[in-house]
Short mmCIF file of C-alpha atoms and ligand atoms in Angstrom, two decimals:
data_model
loop_
_atom_site.label_atom_id
_atom_site.label_comp_id
_atom_site.label_asym_id
_atom_site.label_seq_id
_atom_site.Cartn_x
_atom_site.Cartn_y
_atom_site.Cartn_z
CA MET A 559 0.22 0.42 -0.50
CA GLY A 560 2.97 2.33 0.08
CA ARG A 561 3.44 4.66 3.23
CA ARG A 562 1.69 8.10 3.64
CA HIS A 563 3.32 11.37 2.52
CA VAL A 564 3.49 14.81 4.68
CA TYR A 565 4.31 17.55 2.44
CA THR A 566 5.24 21.06 4.17
CA ILE A 567 3.49 23.50 1.94
CA GLU A 568 5.73 26.92 1.50
CA ASP A 569 5.58 28.02 -1.87
CA VAL A 570 2.33 26.69 -3.22
CA PRO A 571 -0.83 29.52 -4.50
CA GLN A 572 -3.21 29.26 -0.91
CA ILE A 573 -5.84 29.23 -2.54
CA GLY A 574 -7.91 26.33 -5.16
CA THR A 575 -7.63 23.32 -3.08
CA ARG A 576 -9.11 22.07 -0.17
CA TYR A 577 -6.88 20.60 1.43
CA PHE A 578 -5.03 23.53 2.64
CA GLY A 579 -4.58 27.71 2.75
CA ILE A 580 -7.74 29.43 1.87
CA VAL A 581 -11.31 28.82 1.29
CA ASP A 582 -13.94 31.39 0.23
CA GLN A 583 -17.50 31.12 0.79
CA GLY A 584 -18.79 34.22 -0.34
CA THR A 585 -19.90 35.91 2.96
CA ASN A 586 -17.45 37.94 5.45
CA ILE A 587 -16.15 34.04 7.87
CA VAL A 588 -12.74 32.85 5.66
CA GLU A 589 -11.88 29.62 6.37
CA VAL A 590 -7.80 28.70 7.65
CA ARG A 591 -6.83 25.19 6.90
CA PRO A 592 -2.86 25.37 7.72
CA THR A 593 -2.86 21.01 8.18
CA SER A 594 -4.57 17.89 7.30
CA LEU A 595 -3.08 15.29 9.55
CA CYS A 596 -5.94 14.31 12.76
CA PRO A 597 -4.74 11.64 15.36
CA LEU A 598 -8.49 9.82 15.68
CA ASN A 599 -10.17 8.28 13.27
CA CYS A 600 -13.91 9.21 13.20
CA SER A 601 -15.81 6.46 11.69
CA PHE A 602 -18.35 9.02 10.32
CA CYS A 603 -15.36 11.36 9.63
CA SER A 604 -16.67 13.48 6.67
CA VAL A 605 -12.98 14.20 5.66
CA ALA A 606 -11.68 10.74 5.72
CA ALA A 607 -8.77 12.24 8.53
CA GLY A 608 -6.60 9.88 9.97
CA PRO A 609 -3.88 8.07 10.67
CA LEU A 610 -5.91 4.16 9.80
CA GLU A 611 -7.88 5.58 6.76
CA PRO A 612 -6.70 3.05 3.58
CA ARG A 613 -7.27 6.06 0.45
CA ARG A 614 -5.26 8.45 2.26
CA TRP A 615 -1.49 8.72 0.47
CA ALA A 616 -0.65 12.23 1.87
CA ASP A 617 -1.15 14.87 3.43
CA PHE A 618 -0.32 18.60 4.10
CA ILE A 619 1.22 21.09 6.90
CA VAL A 620 1.39 25.68 5.54
CA ARG A 621 4.33 27.14 6.72
CA LYS A 622 2.45 29.74 8.97
CA ASP A 623 4.50 32.71 7.37
CA ALA A 624 2.36 31.80 3.69
CA LEU A 625 -0.83 31.15 5.32
CA VAL A 626 -0.28 34.88 6.50
CA GLU A 627 0.36 36.87 3.19
CA ALA A 628 -2.60 34.98 1.38
CA LEU A 629 -5.20 35.72 3.88
CA LYS A 630 -3.75 39.06 4.58
CA SER A 631 -4.77 39.35 0.71
CA VAL A 632 -8.15 38.23 1.30
CA VAL A 633 -9.41 39.85 4.39
CA LYS A 634 -7.94 43.23 3.19
CA PHE A 635 -10.40 42.44 -0.38
CA LYS A 636 -13.73 41.37 2.32
CA GLY A 637 -13.58 44.11 3.41
CA GLY A 638 -13.49 44.49 7.03
CA GLY A 639 -15.83 42.61 10.38
CA VAL A 640 -14.08 38.58 8.80
CA GLU A 641 -14.25 36.10 10.72
CA VAL A 642 -11.45 34.11 10.26
CA HIS A 643 -12.29 30.28 11.42
CA ILE A 644 -9.58 27.32 11.96
CA ASP A 645 -10.68 24.49 9.81
CA GLY A 646 -9.85 21.80 7.75
CA MET A 647 -8.67 18.40 7.04
CA GLY A 648 -7.97 17.53 10.37
CA GLU A 649 -7.23 18.82 13.48
CA PRO A 650 -5.79 22.26 13.58
CA ALA A 651 -5.15 21.72 17.67
CA VAL A 652 -2.15 19.14 16.44
CA TYR A 653 -0.43 22.32 13.90
CA PRO A 654 3.08 22.61 15.83
CA ARG A 655 2.86 26.86 15.37
CA LEU A 656 -1.44 27.10 16.21
CA VAL A 657 -0.27 29.84 19.04
CA ASP A 658 1.17 32.53 17.14
CA LEU A 659 -1.13 31.25 13.73
CA VAL A 660 -3.82 33.09 16.06
CA GLN A 661 -2.15 35.97 17.14
CA GLU A 662 -1.11 36.55 13.43
CA ILE A 663 -4.32 36.44 12.31
CA LYS A 664 -5.74 38.47 15.08
CA GLU A 665 -2.67 41.06 13.88
CA ILE A 666 -5.04 42.08 10.55
CA GLY A 667 -6.89 44.20 9.60
CA GLY A 668 -9.71 43.96 9.42
CA VAL A 669 -10.73 40.74 11.37
CA SER A 670 -12.96 40.91 14.59
CA VAL A 671 -13.24 37.22 15.24
CA VAL A 672 -11.03 33.70 15.30
CA SER A 673 -11.93 30.82 15.29
CA MET A 674 -11.91 27.62 15.27
CA GLN A 675 -12.81 23.53 15.55
CA SER A 676 -11.09 20.91 17.55
CA ARG A 677 -11.86 18.04 19.48
CA LEU A 678 -8.75 19.25 21.87
CA PHE A 679 -7.60 16.11 23.95
CA VAL A 680 -4.27 17.35 22.59
CA LEU A 681 -3.87 20.23 24.36
CA ASP A 682 -3.58 21.18 27.78
CA GLU A 683 -4.64 24.25 30.35
CA ARG A 684 -1.74 26.74 29.55
CA ARG A 685 -2.44 25.32 25.22
CA ILE A 686 -5.59 27.06 25.38
CA GLU A 687 -4.64 30.01 27.85
CA GLU A 688 -1.63 30.97 25.44
CA LEU A 689 -4.50 30.68 23.13
CA ALA A 690 -6.31 33.10 24.54
CA GLU A 691 -4.22 35.63 24.68
CA ALA A 692 -3.21 35.14 20.80
CA GLY A 693 -6.45 36.54 20.84
CA LEU A 694 -8.01 33.45 19.77
CA ASP A 695 -11.95 34.42 20.29
CA ARG A 696 -14.62 30.89 20.24
CA ILE A 697 -13.61 27.68 20.03
CA ASN A 698 -15.99 24.89 18.52
CA LEU A 699 -15.54 21.99 20.23
CA SER A 700 -15.70 18.82 18.71
CA LEU A 701 -18.03 16.13 21.02
CA ASP A 702 -19.87 13.49 19.88
CA ALA A 703 -20.06 11.33 23.38
CA VAL A 704 -19.67 11.66 27.22
CA ASP A 705 -19.34 8.16 27.44
CA PRO A 706 -15.81 7.20 27.53
CA ALA A 707 -16.77 4.37 25.62
CA LEU A 708 -18.93 5.14 22.81
CA ALA A 709 -16.44 8.46 21.82
CA ARG A 710 -13.12 5.84 21.75
CA GLU A 711 -15.50 4.35 19.34
CA LEU A 712 -16.77 6.39 17.81
CA ALA A 713 -13.33 8.14 17.19
CA ASN A 714 -11.98 4.15 16.72
CA ALA A 715 -9.03 4.96 18.98
CA GLY A 716 -8.76 3.68 22.37
CA TYR A 717 -6.90 7.50 23.44
CA TYR A 718 -9.86 9.61 22.39
CA ASP A 719 -10.80 10.84 26.29
CA PRO A 720 -13.55 13.09 25.41
CA GLY A 721 -13.27 14.21 29.59
CA ARG A 722 -10.63 15.82 28.93
CA ALA A 723 -11.31 17.73 25.86
CA MET A 724 -14.35 18.48 28.78
CA ALA A 725 -12.20 19.97 31.35
CA LEU A 726 -9.97 22.21 28.90
CA ALA A 727 -13.10 23.88 27.30
CA GLU A 728 -14.39 24.44 31.40
CA HIS A 729 -10.81 25.93 31.88
CA ALA A 730 -11.33 27.95 28.77
CA VAL A 731 -14.90 29.72 29.78
CA ARG A 732 -14.01 29.74 33.28
CA ASN A 733 -10.62 31.46 33.00
CA THR A 734 -9.67 33.11 30.36
CA ARG A 735 -12.13 35.76 27.98
CA MET A 736 -12.50 32.43 25.40
CA ASP A 737 -15.71 31.42 24.77
CA VAL A 738 -16.45 27.98 23.18
CA LEU A 739 -19.53 26.31 21.66
CA VAL A 740 -19.75 22.36 21.48
CA SER A 741 -20.70 21.48 17.91
CA PRO A 742 -22.40 17.81 18.75
CA VAL A 743 -23.04 14.97 15.47
CA TRP A 744 -26.64 14.25 15.70
CA LEU A 745 -25.85 10.49 14.83
CA PRO A 746 -29.02 9.23 14.59
CA GLY A 747 -29.45 5.13 16.37
CA VAL A 748 -26.21 5.43 17.50
CA ASN A 749 -25.33 8.37 19.43
CA ASP A 750 -29.61 9.87 19.68
CA GLY A 751 -28.95 9.26 24.10
CA GLU A 752 -25.64 11.42 24.31
CA ILE A 753 -26.81 14.85 23.03
CA PRO A 754 -29.58 15.91 25.84
CA LYS A 755 -25.58 14.54 28.22
CA ILE A 756 -23.51 17.11 25.79
CA VAL A 757 -26.80 19.65 26.17
CA GLU A 758 -26.90 19.49 29.41
CA TRP A 759 -23.18 19.67 30.37
CA ALA A 760 -22.15 22.54 28.07
CA LEU A 761 -24.99 25.10 30.05
CA GLY A 762 -23.68 23.95 33.70
CA ALA A 763 -20.42 24.31 32.37
CA GLY A 764 -21.29 27.73 31.24
CA LEU A 765 -20.54 27.32 27.84
CA GLY A 766 -21.41 29.76 25.38
CA LYS A 767 -20.86 33.62 27.13
CA ARG A 768 -20.97 34.84 23.58
CA TRP A 769 -22.42 32.53 21.05
CA PRO A 770 -24.85 29.96 21.53
CA PRO A 771 -23.30 27.52 23.16
CA VAL A 772 -24.42 23.92 21.43
CA LEU A 773 -24.70 23.74 17.38
CA ILE A 774 -26.30 20.31 16.95
CA GLN A 775 -24.96 19.32 13.68
CA LYS A 776 -26.72 17.06 11.00
CA TYR A 777 -25.09 13.58 9.83
CA VAL A 778 -24.86 13.62 6.24
CA PRO A 779 -22.92 11.12 4.47
CA HIS A 780 -20.52 11.62 2.26
CA LYS A 781 -18.73 10.29 -1.07
CA ARG A 782 -15.35 11.55 0.05
CA GLY A 783 -15.70 10.92 3.94
CA ARG A 784 -16.40 7.49 6.04
CA ASN A 785 -19.61 5.93 6.59
CA PRO A 786 -20.80 4.50 9.32
CA LYS A 787 -22.57 1.05 8.69
CA GLY A 788 -25.99 1.28 10.62
CA VAL A 789 -26.46 4.79 10.68
CA LYS A 790 -29.10 6.47 8.64
CA ALA A 791 -28.74 9.36 7.40
CA VAL A 792 -32.34 11.30 8.77
CA GLY A 793 -34.05 14.29 6.02
CA TRP A 794 -33.85 17.88 6.81
CA THR A 795 -37.26 16.78 7.71
CA SER A 796 -36.69 15.27 10.49
CA PHE A 797 -33.69 16.59 11.57
CA TRP A 798 -35.43 19.69 12.59
CA LYS A 799 -38.28 17.71 14.07
CA LYS A 800 -35.83 16.58 16.14
CA ILE A 801 -34.04 19.50 17.62
CA LYS A 802 -37.24 21.58 18.24
CA GLU A 803 -38.11 18.19 20.74
CA TRP A 804 -35.02 17.88 22.02
CA GLU A 805 -35.89 22.04 23.10
CA ALA A 806 -38.51 20.90 24.93
CA ARG A 807 -37.46 19.10 26.22
CA LEU A 808 -34.51 21.05 28.33
CA GLY A 809 -35.56 24.22 27.70
CA VAL A 810 -33.09 25.43 26.46
CA LYS A 811 -32.44 27.44 22.56
CA LEU A 812 -31.50 25.05 20.03
CA ASP A 813 -32.77 26.06 16.68
CA TRP A 814 -30.84 29.58 15.60
CA ARG A 815 -31.86 29.14 11.80
CA LYS A 816 -33.74 32.86 11.44
CA GLU A 817 -30.94 34.71 14.02
CA ASN A 818 -27.50 34.36 12.27
CA PRO A 819 -25.85 34.30 15.60
CA PHE A 820 -22.81 34.27 14.57
CA GLY A 821 -23.62 37.52 12.06
CA VAL A 822 -22.97 36.10 8.76
CA GLN A 823 -22.80 38.28 6.04
CA LYS A 824 -23.15 37.97 2.42
CA ARG A 825 -19.83 39.56 0.73
CA ALA A 826 -17.83 39.94 -3.10
CA PRO A 827 -16.33 36.33 -3.58
CA LEU A 828 -13.02 35.17 -4.79
CA PRO A 829 -12.20 35.80 -8.24
CA LYS A 830 -12.45 32.85 -10.33
CA PRO A 831 -8.98 32.81 -13.00
CA LEU A 832 -10.13 29.44 -13.46
CA GLU A 833 -13.37 27.98 -14.60
CA VAL A 834 -14.78 24.60 -15.90
CA GLY A 835 -13.49 23.76 -18.58
CA LYS A 836 -10.73 25.96 -19.03
CA LYS A 837 -6.79 23.98 -19.84
CA VAL A 838 -3.49 24.75 -17.62
CA LYS A 839 -0.01 23.44 -17.66
CA VAL A 840 0.28 22.68 -14.18
CA ARG A 841 3.92 21.18 -12.74
CA ILE A 842 3.18 18.77 -10.35
CA ILE A 843 4.16 19.11 -6.78
CA GLY A 844 3.23 16.19 -5.41
CA ARG A 845 0.51 13.61 -3.94
CA GLY A 846 -2.84 14.94 -3.38
CA ILE A 847 -4.63 14.07 0.11
CA PHE A 848 -6.59 10.84 -1.82
CA ARG A 849 -4.87 8.14 -3.55
CA GLY A 850 -5.67 9.29 -7.24
CA GLU A 851 -5.41 12.95 -6.83
CA HIS A 852 -2.25 14.99 -7.67
CA LEU A 853 -1.31 18.33 -5.85
CA ALA A 854 -0.43 20.95 -8.92
CA VAL A 855 0.27 24.58 -9.52
CA PRO A 856 0.16 26.62 -12.76
CA VAL A 857 3.80 26.87 -14.69
CA LYS A 858 2.93 30.44 -14.77
CA LEU A 859 2.18 32.47 -11.53
CA ALA A 860 1.40 36.16 -11.51
CA GLY A 861 2.81 36.29 -8.26
CA ASP A 862 -0.27 37.52 -6.38
CA PRO A 863 -2.03 34.78 -3.65
CA LEU A 864 -5.62 36.97 -4.59
CA THR A 865 -5.91 35.71 -8.54
CA ASP A 866 -3.15 32.43 -8.00
CA ARG A 867 -4.86 28.66 -7.80
CA ALA A 868 -3.37 25.24 -6.55
CA LEU A 869 -5.10 22.70 -8.02
CA THR A 870 -6.25 19.14 -7.75
CA VAL A 871 -5.27 16.93 -10.70
CA VAL A 872 -7.23 13.04 -10.25
CA SER A 873 -4.87 10.56 -12.80
CA PRO A 874 -6.91 6.73 -10.91
CA GLY A 875 -3.87 3.99 -10.97
CA ARG A 876 -0.97 6.35 -12.10
CA GLU A 877 0.81 8.51 -9.56
CA LEU A 878 2.52 11.07 -11.24
CA PRO A 879 6.65 11.85 -10.59
CA PRO A 880 6.39 15.73 -8.75
CA GLY A 881 8.15 17.84 -11.07
CA ALA A 882 6.23 16.72 -14.15
CA GLU A 883 4.27 19.27 -16.21
CA ALA A 884 0.82 18.34 -17.78
CA LEU A 885 -2.57 19.83 -19.87
CA VAL A 886 -5.44 19.57 -17.85
CA LYS A 887 -8.39 20.69 -18.49
CA ILE A 888 -10.23 22.02 -15.38
CA ILE A 889 -13.61 19.97 -14.74
CA GLU A 890 -14.88 21.66 -10.94
CA ASP A 891 -14.89 24.66 -10.16
CA GLU A 892 -17.41 24.75 -6.87
CA ASP A 893 -16.19 28.33 -4.47
CA ASN A 894 -12.39 27.99 -6.71
CA ILE A 895 -12.13 24.23 -4.92
CA LEU A 896 -10.63 23.02 -8.57
CA ILE A 897 -10.65 20.03 -10.14
CA ALA A 898 -8.78 18.75 -13.12
CA LYS A 899 -7.96 15.96 -15.30
CA PRO A 900 -4.36 15.10 -17.54
CA GLU A 901 -4.66 15.99 -21.64
CA VAL A 902 -1.58 15.59 -21.74
CA ILE A 903 1.56 14.67 -19.64
CA TYR A 904 5.36 15.88 -20.18
CA LEU A 905 7.68 13.77 -18.67
S1 SF4 B 719 -13.80 14.17 11.76
FE1 SF4 B 719 -12.71 15.98 13.44
S2 SF4 B 719 -11.19 14.36 14.89
FE2 SF4 B 719 -12.59 13.27 13.29
S3 SF4 B 719 -11.03 12.09 12.08
FE3 SF4 B 719 -12.58 13.83 10.63
S4 SF4 B 719 -10.88 15.48 11.25
FE4 SF4 B 719 -10.50 14.12 13.04
#
């Protein structure tokens, strides 16, 4: 099967791939992805992260300076009042320069909120305090079960400790300026009994100082994700019916659809220099995250982080060597995530 490659990304455009960098969906919330590494193997992971996933053949870590420099241009383009949300195809808490990254993001003019999605358990109290001092405003805690045995089973990792994550979240809300919201994924038939326990814990622990304390996520099967047997995805009507049931039973607001508590505003999306159907000559940098995928960069770059793009080149069954050049055709361009197929390969 071969070993997984781990790439450190520096001189590669930070927009264009879902593996790392910056993802914009045309709002004032900009997602930043510093790494695709994750120590867990959650059975329902939408991005199939973790060390046990056989479909992954590469992971990525971005050099902080490259990411921050590109982000400065994006925030300027977006105007003021930007929330930068640190997330990605992995666990951001394992990023080695996380505290520095948060601090430098917070120092960018026009950034009003810095938030991060995390399972927290790899951090400690001191690191939580450092993140708060660096300017992290909110942690979105991923927690799907408080029962340790079930949590470990769902994470497919005996070393995962939900109690540790909860203790760190409590430390954050009680001893720092940061807020924490908990965002469990409801897996129908699997963790139904855990959701009320998570809600009660969140309220008792004082989560939701500035934002909602709990945001329950719907389990949505993804083509590239892990979709556990025995979990039936419900439709949106059934999902909101269940949320309303929990709201009534627990006496707490869980449906925030009307309030816009995160202040999401529509903003101009980033320019789209490469669109479906366009052909471009690229250089292969190395593997992409999933087998058959490669990371590539156009041979000609403008040197402008707002318009330069990285691309994912799919070539199933054939690994393209780093340095090879290819003429590729863009087949997907949603939100500037560019997927391309090779037409001619120059080895
Ligand atoms: S759901 Fe999150 S913590 Fe779990 S494997 Fe995926 S990225 Fe890692």
